[in-house]
Structure formats: structure tokens, C-alpha cells
Coordinates of C-alpha atoms and ligand atoms in Angstrom, one line a residue:
M57 CA -17.3 -4.4 -20.4
N58 CA -20.0 -7.1 -21.0
E59 CA -23.5 -6.8 -19.8
Y60 CA -22.9 -8.9 -16.6
L61 CA -19.9 -6.8 -15.5
N62 CA -21.9 -3.6 -16.2
S63 CA -24.7 -4.8 -14.1
V64 CA -22.3 -5.6 -11.2
L65 CA -20.8 -2.1 -11.6
E66 CA -24.2 -0.5 -11.6
A67 CA -25.2 -2.3 -8.5
V68 CA -22.1 -1.5 -6.5
T69 CA -22.3 2.1 -7.6
R70 CA -25.9 2.3 -6.4
K71 CA -25.1 0.7 -3.1
N72 CA -22.1 2.8 -2.3
P73 CA -22.9 6.3 -3.6
N74 CA -20.5 8.2 -1.4
E75 CA -17.5 6.0 -1.8
P76 CA -15.6 7.3 -4.9
E77 CA -12.2 5.7 -4.0
Y78 CA -13.9 2.3 -3.4
L79 CA -15.8 2.5 -6.7
Q80 CA -12.6 3.4 -8.5
A81 CA -10.8 0.4 -7.2
V82 CA -13.7 -2.0 -8.0
K83 CA -14.1 -0.5 -11.5
E84 CA -10.4 -1.1 -12.3
V85 CA -10.7 -4.7 -11.4
L86 CA -14.0 -5.2 -13.3
L87 CA -12.4 -3.6 -16.4
S88 CA -9.5 -6.1 -16.2
V89 CA -11.2 -9.4 -15.6
E90 CA -13.6 -9.6 -18.5
P91 CA -11.6 -12.3 -20.4
L92 CA -11.4 -14.5 -17.3
I93 CA -15.2 -14.1 -16.6
N94 CA -15.9 -15.1 -20.3
N95 CA -13.7 -18.2 -19.9
H96 CA -15.6 -19.2 -16.6
P97 CA -19.3 -18.9 -17.1
E98 CA -19.8 -20.6 -13.7
Y99 CA -18.4 -17.5 -11.9
K100 CA -21.6 -15.7 -12.6
K101 CA -23.8 -18.4 -11.3
L102 CA -21.6 -18.7 -8.1
G103 CA -21.8 -14.9 -7.5
I104 CA -18.0 -14.8 -7.4
L105 CA -17.8 -11.1 -8.3
E106 CA -20.7 -10.1 -6.0
R107 CA -19.0 -11.8 -3.1
M108 CA -15.6 -10.5 -3.9
I109 CA -16.8 -6.8 -3.7
E110 CA -18.8 -7.1 -0.5
P111 CA -16.6 -7.0 2.7
E112 CA -17.1 -9.9 5.0
R113 CA -17.3 -7.4 7.9
I114 CA -16.8 -3.7 8.6
I115 CA -16.2 -2.5 12.2
T116 CA -16.3 1.2 13.2
F117 CA -15.8 2.4 16.7
R118 CA -15.3 5.4 18.9
V119 CA -11.8 6.3 19.9
P120 CA -11.8 8.7 22.8
W121 CA -8.4 10.0 24.2
V122 CA -7.0 12.8 26.3
N123 CA -4.6 15.4 24.7
D124 CA -1.8 17.1 26.6
S125 CA -4.0 20.0 27.5
G126 CA -6.4 17.6 29.3
D127 CA -9.2 17.9 26.6
V128 CA -11.0 14.8 25.5
I129 CA -10.8 14.2 21.7
V130 CA -13.0 11.7 19.9
N131 CA -11.8 10.0 16.6
R132 CA -13.5 7.3 14.5
G133 CA -11.8 3.9 14.2
F134 CA -12.2 1.4 11.4
R135 CA -11.3 -2.1 10.5
V136 CA -12.6 -3.5 7.3
Q137 CA -12.2 -7.3 7.3
F138 CA -12.6 -7.8 3.6
S139 CA -11.7 -11.4 2.9
S140 CA -10.5 -14.4 4.9
L141 CA -10.5 -16.6 1.9
I142 CA -6.8 -17.5 1.8
G143 CA -5.7 -16.6 5.3
P144 CA -6.3 -14.5 8.4
Y145 CA -7.4 -10.9 7.5
K146 CA -4.2 -9.0 6.9
G147 CA -3.4 -5.4 6.1
G148 CA -2.2 -2.1 7.6
L149 CA -3.6 0.6 9.8
R150 CA -3.7 4.2 8.5
L151 CA -3.8 7.3 10.7
H152 CA -4.6 10.3 8.6
P153 CA -7.3 13.0 8.8
T154 CA -8.7 12.0 5.4
V155 CA -9.5 8.4 6.5
N156 CA -13.1 7.5 5.9
Q157 CA -15.1 4.3 5.0
S158 CA -14.5 4.7 1.2
I159 CA -10.7 4.9 1.7
M160 CA -10.7 2.0 4.1
K161 CA -12.8 -0.2 1.7
F162 CA -10.7 0.6 -1.4
L163 CA -7.5 -0.3 0.6
G164 CA -9.1 -3.5 2.0
F165 CA -10.3 -4.5 -1.4
E166 CA -6.9 -4.0 -3.1
Q167 CA -5.2 -5.8 -0.2
I168 CA -7.1 -9.1 -1.0
F169 CA -5.6 -9.1 -4.5
K170 CA -2.1 -8.0 -3.4
N171 CA -2.0 -10.6 -0.7
A172 CA -3.1 -13.3 -3.1
L173 CA -0.2 -12.3 -5.4
T174 CA 2.4 -12.9 -2.7
G175 CA 1.6 -16.6 -2.7
L176 CA 1.5 -16.6 1.1
P177 CA -1.5 -17.5 3.2
I178 CA -3.0 -14.1 4.1
G179 CA -6.5 -12.7 3.6
G180 CA -7.2 -9.0 3.1
A181 CA -8.1 -6.1 5.5
K182 CA -7.4 -2.5 6.3
G183 CA -8.1 -0.2 9.2
G184 CA -7.2 3.1 10.8
S185 CA -8.6 6.3 12.0
D186 CA -9.2 10.0 11.1
F187 CA -6.7 10.8 13.8
D188 CA -4.0 13.3 12.6
P189 CA -0.6 12.3 14.1
K190 CA 1.1 15.5 12.8
G191 CA 2.3 17.7 15.7
K192 CA 1.2 15.3 18.4
S193 CA 3.5 14.5 21.3
D194 CA 4.7 10.9 21.9
A195 CA 2.4 10.8 24.9
E196 CA -0.6 11.8 22.8
I197 CA 0.3 9.2 20.2
M198 CA 0.5 6.5 22.9
R199 CA -2.8 7.5 24.5
F200 CA -4.5 7.4 21.1
C201 CA -3.0 4.0 20.2
Q202 CA -4.0 2.5 23.6
S203 CA -7.5 3.7 23.2
F204 CA -7.7 2.4 19.6
M205 CA -6.4 -1.0 20.7
T206 CA -8.8 -1.2 23.7
E207 CA -11.6 -1.6 21.2
L208 CA -9.7 -3.3 18.3
Y209 CA -8.2 -6.1 20.4
R210 CA -11.5 -8.0 20.5
H211 CA -11.6 -8.2 16.7
I212 CA -8.0 -9.3 16.0
G213 CA -5.7 -12.2 16.8
Q214 CA -2.7 -14.0 15.2
D215 CA -5.1 -16.5 13.4
V216 CA -7.9 -14.0 12.9
D217 CA -6.7 -10.6 11.8
V218 CA -3.2 -9.2 11.8
P219 CA -2.8 -5.4 11.4
A220 CA 0.4 -3.6 10.5
G221 CA 1.6 -0.1 9.5
D222 CA 0.5 2.2 6.7
I223 CA 0.4 6.1 6.4
G224 CA 1.1 7.5 9.9
V225 CA 1.7 4.1 11.5
G226 CA 5.3 3.0 11.8
G227 CA 7.4 1.3 14.5
R228 CA 6.5 3.7 17.3
E229 CA 2.7 3.2 16.8
I230 CA 3.0 -0.6 16.4
G231 CA 4.9 -0.7 19.7
Y232 CA 2.2 1.2 21.6
L233 CA -0.5 -0.9 20.0
F234 CA 1.3 -4.2 20.7
G235 CA 2.0 -3.2 24.3
Q236 CA -1.7 -2.5 24.9
Y237 CA -2.8 -5.7 23.2
K238 CA -0.5 -7.8 25.2
R239 CA -1.6 -6.2 28.5
I240 CA -5.3 -6.8 27.7
R241 CA -4.8 -10.4 26.6
N242 CA -2.2 -11.2 29.3
A243 CA -0.4 -13.3 26.7
Y244 CA 2.5 -12.7 24.3
E245 CA 0.9 -13.4 20.9
G246 CA 3.7 -12.1 18.7
G247 CA 2.0 -12.7 15.4
V248 CA -1.0 -10.4 16.1
L249 CA 0.7 -7.4 14.6
T250 CA 3.6 -7.0 12.1
G251 CA 6.1 -4.2 11.7
K252 CA 7.2 -4.8 15.3
A253 CA 10.7 -3.6 16.4
V254 CA 13.2 -6.4 16.0
V255 CA 14.0 -6.4 19.8
Y256 CA 10.5 -7.8 20.7
G257 CA 9.6 -10.0 17.8
G258 CA 9.8 -8.0 14.6
S259 CA 11.4 -9.2 11.4
L260 CA 14.7 -7.8 10.0
A261 CA 14.1 -6.1 6.7
R262 CA 10.3 -5.4 7.3
T263 CA 11.1 -1.7 7.5
E264 CA 12.8 -1.8 4.1
A265 CA 10.6 -4.3 2.5
T266 CA 8.0 -2.3 0.6
G267 CA 10.5 0.1 -1.0
Y268 CA 13.0 -2.6 -1.7
G269 CA 10.3 -4.8 -3.1
L270 CA 9.1 -2.0 -5.4
I271 CA 12.5 -1.7 -6.9
F272 CA 12.9 -5.5 -7.4
Y273 CA 9.6 -5.4 -9.3
V274 CA 10.6 -2.4 -11.4
R275 CA 14.0 -4.0 -12.1
E276 CA 12.3 -7.1 -13.4
M277 CA 9.8 -5.1 -15.4
L278 CA 12.6 -3.1 -17.1
A279 CA 14.7 -6.2 -17.7
A280 CA 11.7 -7.9 -19.4
N281 CA 11.7 -4.9 -21.7
N282 CA 15.4 -4.9 -22.4
N283 CA 16.1 -2.0 -20.0
S284 CA 17.5 -1.4 -16.5
L285 CA 17.7 1.0 -13.6
N286 CA 21.4 1.7 -14.2
G287 CA 22.0 5.3 -15.0
K288 CA 18.3 6.3 -14.9
T289 CA 17.0 9.5 -13.4
V290 CA 14.2 8.8 -10.8
I291 CA 11.7 10.9 -9.0
I292 CA 9.9 9.6 -5.9
S293 CA 6.9 11.2 -4.3
G294 CA 6.5 11.0 -0.5
S295 CA 9.4 10.7 2.0
G296 CA 7.9 8.2 4.3
N297 CA 8.6 4.5 4.8
V298 CA 8.0 3.4 1.2
A299 CA 9.7 6.3 -0.5
I300 CA 12.8 6.2 1.7
Y301 CA 13.6 2.6 1.0
A302 CA 12.7 2.8 -2.6
C303 CA 15.2 5.6 -2.9
E304 CA 17.9 3.5 -1.1
K305 CA 17.4 0.5 -3.4
A306 CA 17.1 2.5 -6.6
A307 CA 20.4 4.1 -5.8
A308 CA 22.0 0.7 -5.1
N309 CA 20.8 -0.3 -8.6
G310 CA 22.7 2.6 -10.2
A311 CA 19.8 5.0 -10.6
K312 CA 20.0 8.6 -9.5
V313 CA 17.1 9.9 -7.4
V314 CA 16.7 13.6 -7.9
A315 CA 13.4 14.5 -6.2
M316 CA 11.3 13.5 -3.2
S317 CA 8.3 15.2 -1.6
D318 CA 5.9 15.5 1.3
S319 CA 2.3 16.9 1.4
N320 CA 3.6 20.5 1.4
G321 CA 6.0 20.3 -1.5
C322 CA 9.0 18.7 -3.2
I323 CA 12.7 19.1 -3.3
Y324 CA 14.8 18.8 -6.5
D325 CA 18.5 18.1 -6.0
K326 CA 20.1 17.5 -9.4
N327 CA 23.2 16.1 -7.6
G328 CA 21.1 13.3 -6.3
I329 CA 19.1 13.1 -3.1
D330 CA 21.1 13.0 0.2
L331 CA 19.1 10.1 1.7
D332 CA 20.9 10.1 5.1
L333 CA 19.6 13.7 5.5
I334 CA 16.0 12.7 4.5
K335 CA 16.1 9.9 7.0
Q336 CA 17.3 12.3 9.7
I337 CA 14.6 14.8 8.9
K338 CA 11.7 12.3 8.5
E339 CA 12.6 9.3 10.7
V340 CA 14.3 11.1 13.6
Q341 CA 13.1 14.7 13.7
R342 CA 9.7 14.1 12.1
G343 CA 10.2 17.4 10.3
R344 CA 9.2 18.8 6.9
I345 CA 11.1 18.1 3.6
K346 CA 11.7 21.8 3.1
E347 CA 14.3 21.5 5.9
Y348 CA 16.5 19.7 3.3
L349 CA 17.5 23.2 2.1
N350 CA 19.1 24.0 5.5
K351 CA 22.0 21.7 4.6
H352 CA 21.7 21.8 0.8
P353 CA 20.9 25.4 -0.1
E354 CA 21.8 24.6 -3.8
A355 CA 18.7 22.3 -4.0
E356 CA 15.3 23.6 -5.1
Y357 CA 12.0 23.5 -3.1
I358 CA 8.7 23.7 -4.9
E359 CA 5.6 24.2 -2.9
T360 CA 2.4 22.3 -3.7
T361 CA -0.4 24.7 -4.5
S362 CA -2.9 22.6 -6.4
E363 CA -4.0 19.1 -7.3
D364 CA -1.1 18.8 -9.7
A365 CA 1.8 17.9 -7.4
P366 CA 4.9 19.8 -8.6
I367 CA 7.2 16.8 -8.4
W368 CA 5.6 15.3 -11.6
G369 CA 6.8 18.3 -13.6
I370 CA 10.5 17.3 -13.0
K371 CA 12.2 15.5 -15.9
A372 CA 12.8 11.9 -15.1
D373 CA 13.1 8.4 -16.8
I374 CA 11.2 6.7 -14.0
A375 CA 8.6 8.0 -11.6
L376 CA 7.7 6.2 -8.4
P377 CA 4.6 7.6 -6.7
C378 CA 5.0 6.5 -3.0
A379 CA 2.7 8.9 -1.1
T380 CA -1.0 8.4 -1.4
Q381 CA -4.1 7.6 -3.6
N382 CA -4.8 9.6 -6.7
E383 CA -1.7 11.7 -6.3
L384 CA -0.8 11.5 -10.0
N385 CA -3.6 12.7 -12.3
L386 CA -3.9 13.0 -16.1
N387 CA -2.3 16.4 -16.2
S388 CA 0.8 15.1 -14.4
A389 CA 0.9 12.0 -16.6
K390 CA 1.0 14.2 -19.7
K391 CA 3.9 16.2 -18.2
L392 CA 5.8 13.1 -17.4
V393 CA 5.3 11.7 -20.9
E394 CA 6.3 15.0 -22.5
N395 CA 9.5 14.7 -20.4
G396 CA 10.3 11.2 -21.7
V397 CA 9.3 9.0 -18.8
I398 CA 9.6 5.3 -19.6
A399 CA 8.3 3.6 -16.5
I400 CA 6.0 4.2 -13.5
G401 CA 6.2 2.1 -10.3
E402 CA 3.3 2.4 -7.9
G403 CA 4.7 2.3 -4.4
A404 CA 1.6 3.8 -2.9
N405 CA -1.8 2.2 -3.1
M406 CA -3.8 3.4 -6.2
P407 CA -1.6 6.5 -6.7
L408 CA -2.6 6.9 -10.3
T409 CA -6.1 8.1 -11.3
Q410 CA -7.7 5.7 -13.8
E411 CA -7.2 8.4 -16.5
A412 CA -3.5 8.6 -15.7
T413 CA -3.1 4.8 -15.9
D414 CA -4.9 4.7 -19.3
Y415 CA -2.8 7.5 -20.6
F416 CA 0.5 5.9 -19.7
L417 CA -0.5 2.5 -21.2
S418 CA -1.7 4.2 -24.4
K419 CA 1.7 5.9 -24.7
G420 CA 3.6 2.7 -24.2
V421 CA 4.9 3.7 -20.7
L422 CA 5.4 0.7 -18.5
V423 CA 3.2 0.7 -15.4
A424 CA 4.1 -1.5 -12.3
P425 CA 0.7 -1.7 -10.6
A426 CA 0.4 -1.1 -6.8
K427 CA -1.2 -4.5 -6.0
A428 CA 1.8 -6.2 -7.4
A429 CA 4.7 -3.7 -7.1
N430 CA 4.2 -2.7 -3.4
A431 CA 3.3 -6.3 -2.2
G432 CA 6.8 -6.7 -0.7
G433 CA 5.7 -5.0 2.5
V434 CA 2.9 -7.4 3.3
A435 CA 4.8 -10.4 2.0
T436 CA 7.5 -9.6 4.6
S437 CA 4.8 -9.1 7.2
A438 CA 3.8 -12.7 6.4
I439 CA 7.4 -13.8 6.8
E440 CA 7.4 -11.9 10.2
M441 CA 4.3 -14.0 11.2
S442 CA 6.0 -17.2 10.2
Q443 CA 9.1 -16.3 12.3
N444 CA 6.8 -15.5 15.2
S445 CA 5.1 -18.9 14.8
M446 CA 8.4 -20.7 14.7
R447 CA 9.8 -18.6 17.6
Y448 CA 12.9 -18.2 15.4
Y449 CA 14.6 -15.4 13.5
Y450 CA 16.0 -15.2 9.9
T451 CA 18.9 -12.9 9.2
F452 CA 18.5 -9.7 7.2
E453 CA 20.0 -11.5 4.1
E454 CA 17.6 -14.4 4.4
V455 CA 14.6 -12.2 4.6
E456 CA 15.7 -10.0 1.7
A457 CA 16.4 -13.1 -0.4
K458 CA 12.9 -14.4 0.2
L459 CA 11.5 -11.0 -0.6
E460 CA 13.4 -10.7 -3.8
K461 CA 12.2 -14.2 -4.9
I462 CA 8.6 -13.3 -4.1
M463 CA 8.8 -10.0 -6.2
I464 CA 10.3 -11.9 -9.1
N465 CA 7.5 -14.4 -9.0
I466 CA 4.9 -11.7 -8.8
F467 CA 6.3 -10.0 -11.8
K468 CA 6.3 -13.3 -13.7
A469 CA 2.6 -13.9 -12.8
C470 CA 1.7 -10.5 -14.1
K471 CA 3.6 -10.9 -17.3
E472 CA 2.2 -14.4 -18.0
Q473 CA -1.4 -13.3 -17.5
S474 CA -1.0 -10.2 -19.6
E475 CA 0.5 -12.4 -22.4
K476 CA -2.1 -15.1 -22.0
Y477 CA -4.9 -12.7 -22.7
G478 CA -3.0 -10.8 -25.5
L479 CA -2.5 -7.6 -23.4
K480 CA 1.1 -7.0 -24.1
N481 CA 2.9 -5.1 -21.3
N482 CA -0.3 -4.4 -19.5
Y483 CA 0.8 -5.5 -16.1
V484 CA -2.1 -3.7 -14.5
A485 CA -4.6 -6.1 -16.0
G486 CA -2.0 -8.9 -15.6
A487 CA -2.0 -8.4 -11.8
N488 CA -5.8 -8.3 -11.5
L489 CA -6.2 -11.4 -13.6
A490 CA -3.6 -13.4 -11.7
A491 CA -5.0 -12.5 -8.3
F492 CA -8.6 -12.8 -9.3
E493 CA -8.3 -16.3 -10.7
K494 CA -6.7 -17.6 -7.5
L495 CA -9.4 -16.0 -5.3
A496 CA -12.2 -17.1 -7.5
E497 CA -10.9 -20.7 -7.5
S498 CA -10.6 -20.6 -3.7
M499 CA -14.2 -19.3 -3.4
K500 CA -15.4 -22.1 -5.6
A501 CA -13.7 -24.7 -3.5
Q502 CA -15.0 -23.3 -0.2
G503 CA -18.7 -23.2 -1.0
V504 CA -21.2 -20.4 -0.5
V505 CA -19.9 -18.6 2.6
Ligands
NDP735 P1 4.3 7.2 5.7 O1 3.3 7.8 6.6 O2 5.6 6.7 6.2 O3 4.7 8.3 4.6 C1 3.7 8.9 3.8 C2 4.3 9.9 2.9 O4 3.3 10.3 1.9 C3 4.7 11.2 3.6 O5 5.8 11.8 2.9 C4 3.5 12.1 3.5 O6 3.7 13.5 3.6 C5 3.0 11.7 2.1 N1 1.5 11.9 2.0 C6 0.6 11.3 2.8 N2 -0.6 11.7 2.5 C7 -0.5 12.6 1.5 C8 -1.4 13.4 0.8 N3 -2.7 13.4 1.0 N4 -0.9 14.3 -0.1 C9 0.5 14.3 -0.3 N5 1.4 13.6 0.3 C10 0.9 12.7 1.2 O7 3.5 6.1 4.9 P2 4.1 4.9 4.0 O8 5.3 5.3 3.3 O9 4.0 3.7 4.8 O10 2.9 4.8 2.9 C11 2.9 5.5 1.7 C12 2.0 4.8 0.7 O11 2.5 3.4 0.5 C13 0.6 4.7 1.1 O12 -0.2 4.8 -0.1 C14 0.5 3.3 1.7 O13 -0.9 2.8 1.6 C15 1.4 2.5 0.7 N6 1.9 1.3 1.2 C16 2.6 1.2 2.4 C17 3.2 0.0 2.8 C18 4.0 -0.1 4.0 O14 4.5 -1.2 4.3 N7 4.2 0.9 4.8 C19 3.0 -1.2 2.0 C20 2.3 -1.0 0.7 C21 1.8 0.2 0.4 P3 3.3 14.2 4.9 O15 4.3 13.8 6.0 O16 3.4 15.7 4.6 O17 1.9 13.8 5.3
2IT736 O1 -0.8 -1.5 2.0 C1 -0.1 -2.4 2.5 O2 0.2 -3.5 1.9 C2 0.5 -2.2 3.8 N1 0.3 -1.1 4.4 C3 1.2 -3.2 4.5 C4 0.3 -4.2 5.2 C5 0.9 -5.3 6.0 O3 0.1 -6.0 6.6 O4 2.2 -5.4 6.2

């Protein structure tokens, strides 16, 4: 890194000492954009980087709610409105006990770049709470969501900030959030949230979009390297929204998915994962992945006992981390390479540690970076917003075709940028460079704001 980038990194580290995830995300971008900064000396004078890494606004708020026993519980709510440069703030809400400002900021920061790559008019944001949805009744989830929205509503709007789902937030939660927003506003403003159920304004294929989009991207990446998904063995961490639909599309492309996981452990089914059963356990019963063995006793269950998630020890050609940040570390990367992995597709946000990414790239393993490879979800959210504005619906096939085209274009942009700067097959840098240039040029055009 040159002196200027180093000084920016030093300043951001000094200002945010307790935010390791945020610093990790910033560092990855700073490491990638040096050639672009060298080509554009005016970026330094204009404070482009300094503005890019400072959120426009961070909102934190109290979320009090009453549990089924009648006790009052207080959680902390967040919305990080990172950038409105190219559209209304846009990004998901995460409900997970680990949520803190560092995680919200890293996710908001990555979202700006991801959203720029989609080519659609959406800025970047993230929000959520340290509320733990596990084991809560529907009524508790509803009371939490209503309380959360009772504060959040004043900061959002269909032209201002448009939240959606992320870990712990799916159709059920979006429904409760939307109902409360509509009640407070006394108006139907469909585009204020995405990931709505189709019956009241959602988009067909939004549920499938992130997982499907990931596979479209991985398919393009393999094709550009004279390979394909057909006949490949795949392992997918997580068993939530992204993991399930990545599994579905991977299988449709002729791959065999042999392992999936949750935070307690992973299942290995050498005959190929029974996805209908996973959907039943996770989407309907909201159960644990271990229950897979009740129907498939021949499959194996391996419990997670350390930072090295056991799923990465299973032999596969392609690994798709679709659970959470830093879930795949250097140890796991070494095991995967030993076992002959050829490609990694980041379905989750920042699932690889920096060391794991560097290791894969040094070994010639293809890496589909999160900002690009999981952008299909937010891209389809933007398509949901446009349908809401038109008061009109596209068919499933129409939305999927748009999604596929967007993912093909994103891969092209990553490839072109990596080639332009002589970084062969480094799509991680390619994605950062492609998004950064678009954002920097928008900033230049809009003056010092
Ligand atoms: P879900 O809540 O539907 O599923 C999350 C899955 O990841 C669950 O299987 C969960 O297991 C597992 N998981 C979560 N936290 C941990 C952890 N700390 N350790 C191990 N496993 C964990 O979320 P999504 O599928 O929507 O999101 C998954 C990832 O994809 C996240 O990184 C999210 O930011 C990213 N993403 C999501 C998009 C979307 O449209 N939904 C779009 C782009 C990215 P358990 O049930 O045991 O907690
Ligand atoms: O990380 C992400 O891109 C999401 N959770 C989806 C965001 C969105 O607005 O659809």
C-alpha cells in the first residue's frame, strides 16, 4: 500500500479501535484500490476515500418489548445509513445476538460497493438488533418487530431508506415490520421494505434471488476458466435463505451438494442433500439441522466444537460459505485446498478471513467475492422496488431473467477490472475496483457533501 493509503488506514484504525470487522472490510478495499488511486491523483485532494469510509449517519435506539412471561426486555437497535450517493439507502436488517456497531458498519460499508455493482439506483445501509430470534414465539417476534419499527419508521421511506432481510429476518419479520410501518404512516408505501410476501406487494423470486444469483455468478466464473458446475461436488455452509436456494440452483446446474450446516454443526450426505427435507426443517419447523438424521440415518452429523467449522473438512470441488462473517479461516482454507477445492463462492458477507482469501488466491483457487457474488438479493430487492413504483408485477421468469443478466454483467465487470490492472483471476480486487470507480466518480460529480 502507498503512503496515502497507509495514512488513511492508520486514521480509520485510530478512530475505530473496537471495530475489528469494520476495519477488516475497509482494509480489504484499501488493499485493492491502489492502482485506481494512482491513476486518479484528484481522489486524494477530494477526500474520496475519507468520505467513502465515514458513514453518512448512524442511528442507535432502544427497543423495549414484552416477552410471553410478561417481562420487559430491552434490545439495542441500529441503522447505519452509509451512503446515499447513487440511490436511497438500501440494505438488510440482521437479528442476531452478535450484532454490534462494528458488524453493522462492515455490512453497511460492503453494501455500498455491492449495490453499485448491481447497476441499479440504490445506496448502502445496514441495520438490525442484538435480539436473538431463536426459541421466540411468533407473538414475541411480532412484539419485537413492532417496537423496532416504532422507532425506525421516522428514519426510513421508499425514497429515503429501504430495509430488507438478512440473518434472522425473513418473510415473517418483514410482514410484521411492514404492518407496523403502514399503521403508523397511515399510508401504503409498498417500496419502503423489500422481501415482502408476494400477496401484499413482494416480488416473485426475491426469496430465491441471493442463492440463485450466487450460482449464476459461480457458473460464469467457472465458464471463464473453462470449467462448469456439472458433476461437481459442492459443500454449502448455513441452511438459511441464501444456503437453501444456492443448493437448489447448484443441483439444477448438475452439481451434487453433499453438506450443509447451522451454527451447531453440519450434515454430510454423500448421496446428495435432500433439500425438501432441509426446507421443511428450516423454513417450516424452524428446527436444527441435526434433525436431518431422523429421516436419513445414513447421513453423518458433525458437531461444531471450535472456530474451525467441521464442514470445511469435507472433500469438495466447490465450497460456498453462506452463513456468516469470518466463518472460513486459514486452517479451513488449507484443508479445502488439500482436498482439491477449485472454487469458492461467498454467499455470506465477508465469510472468508483476509488470510483465507489470500491463501486461496495464492493457490490459484477461484474466489467469487461476496460484494459481487451475493448481490443478486439486493438487485432483486431493487426490482421489487421498481415493481412497487409501477404498481405492477413481473412473472417469476421475468424476474429471474433480469437477475441472471445482472449477475452476468457483474461478473464481466469484475473480470474486466482484474484484467485491466493485470490481476489475473483476482475477482476480489476486480469487484472492489469496479465498484470504487463508479462511487468515486459519483462523488466527484456531486460536490463536497
Ligand atoms: P438466515 O438467517 O436465513 O440463515 C443464516 C444461516 O447461517 C443459518 O443456517 C444460521 O445457523 C447460520 N449462522 C448464522 N450465524 C452463524 C454463526 N455465527 N455461526 C455459524 N452459523 C451461523 O440468513 P441468510 O441466509 O439470509 O444470510 C446468510 C448470509 O448471507 C449472511 O452473511 C447475510 O449477511 C448474507 N446475505 C444475505 C442476503 C439475503 O438476501 N438474505 C443477501 C446477501 C447476503 P443458525 O440457525 O444455527 O443460527
Ligand atoms: O446483504 C445483503 O445484500 C442483504 N441482506 C439483502 C439486502 C436487500 O436490501 O435486499
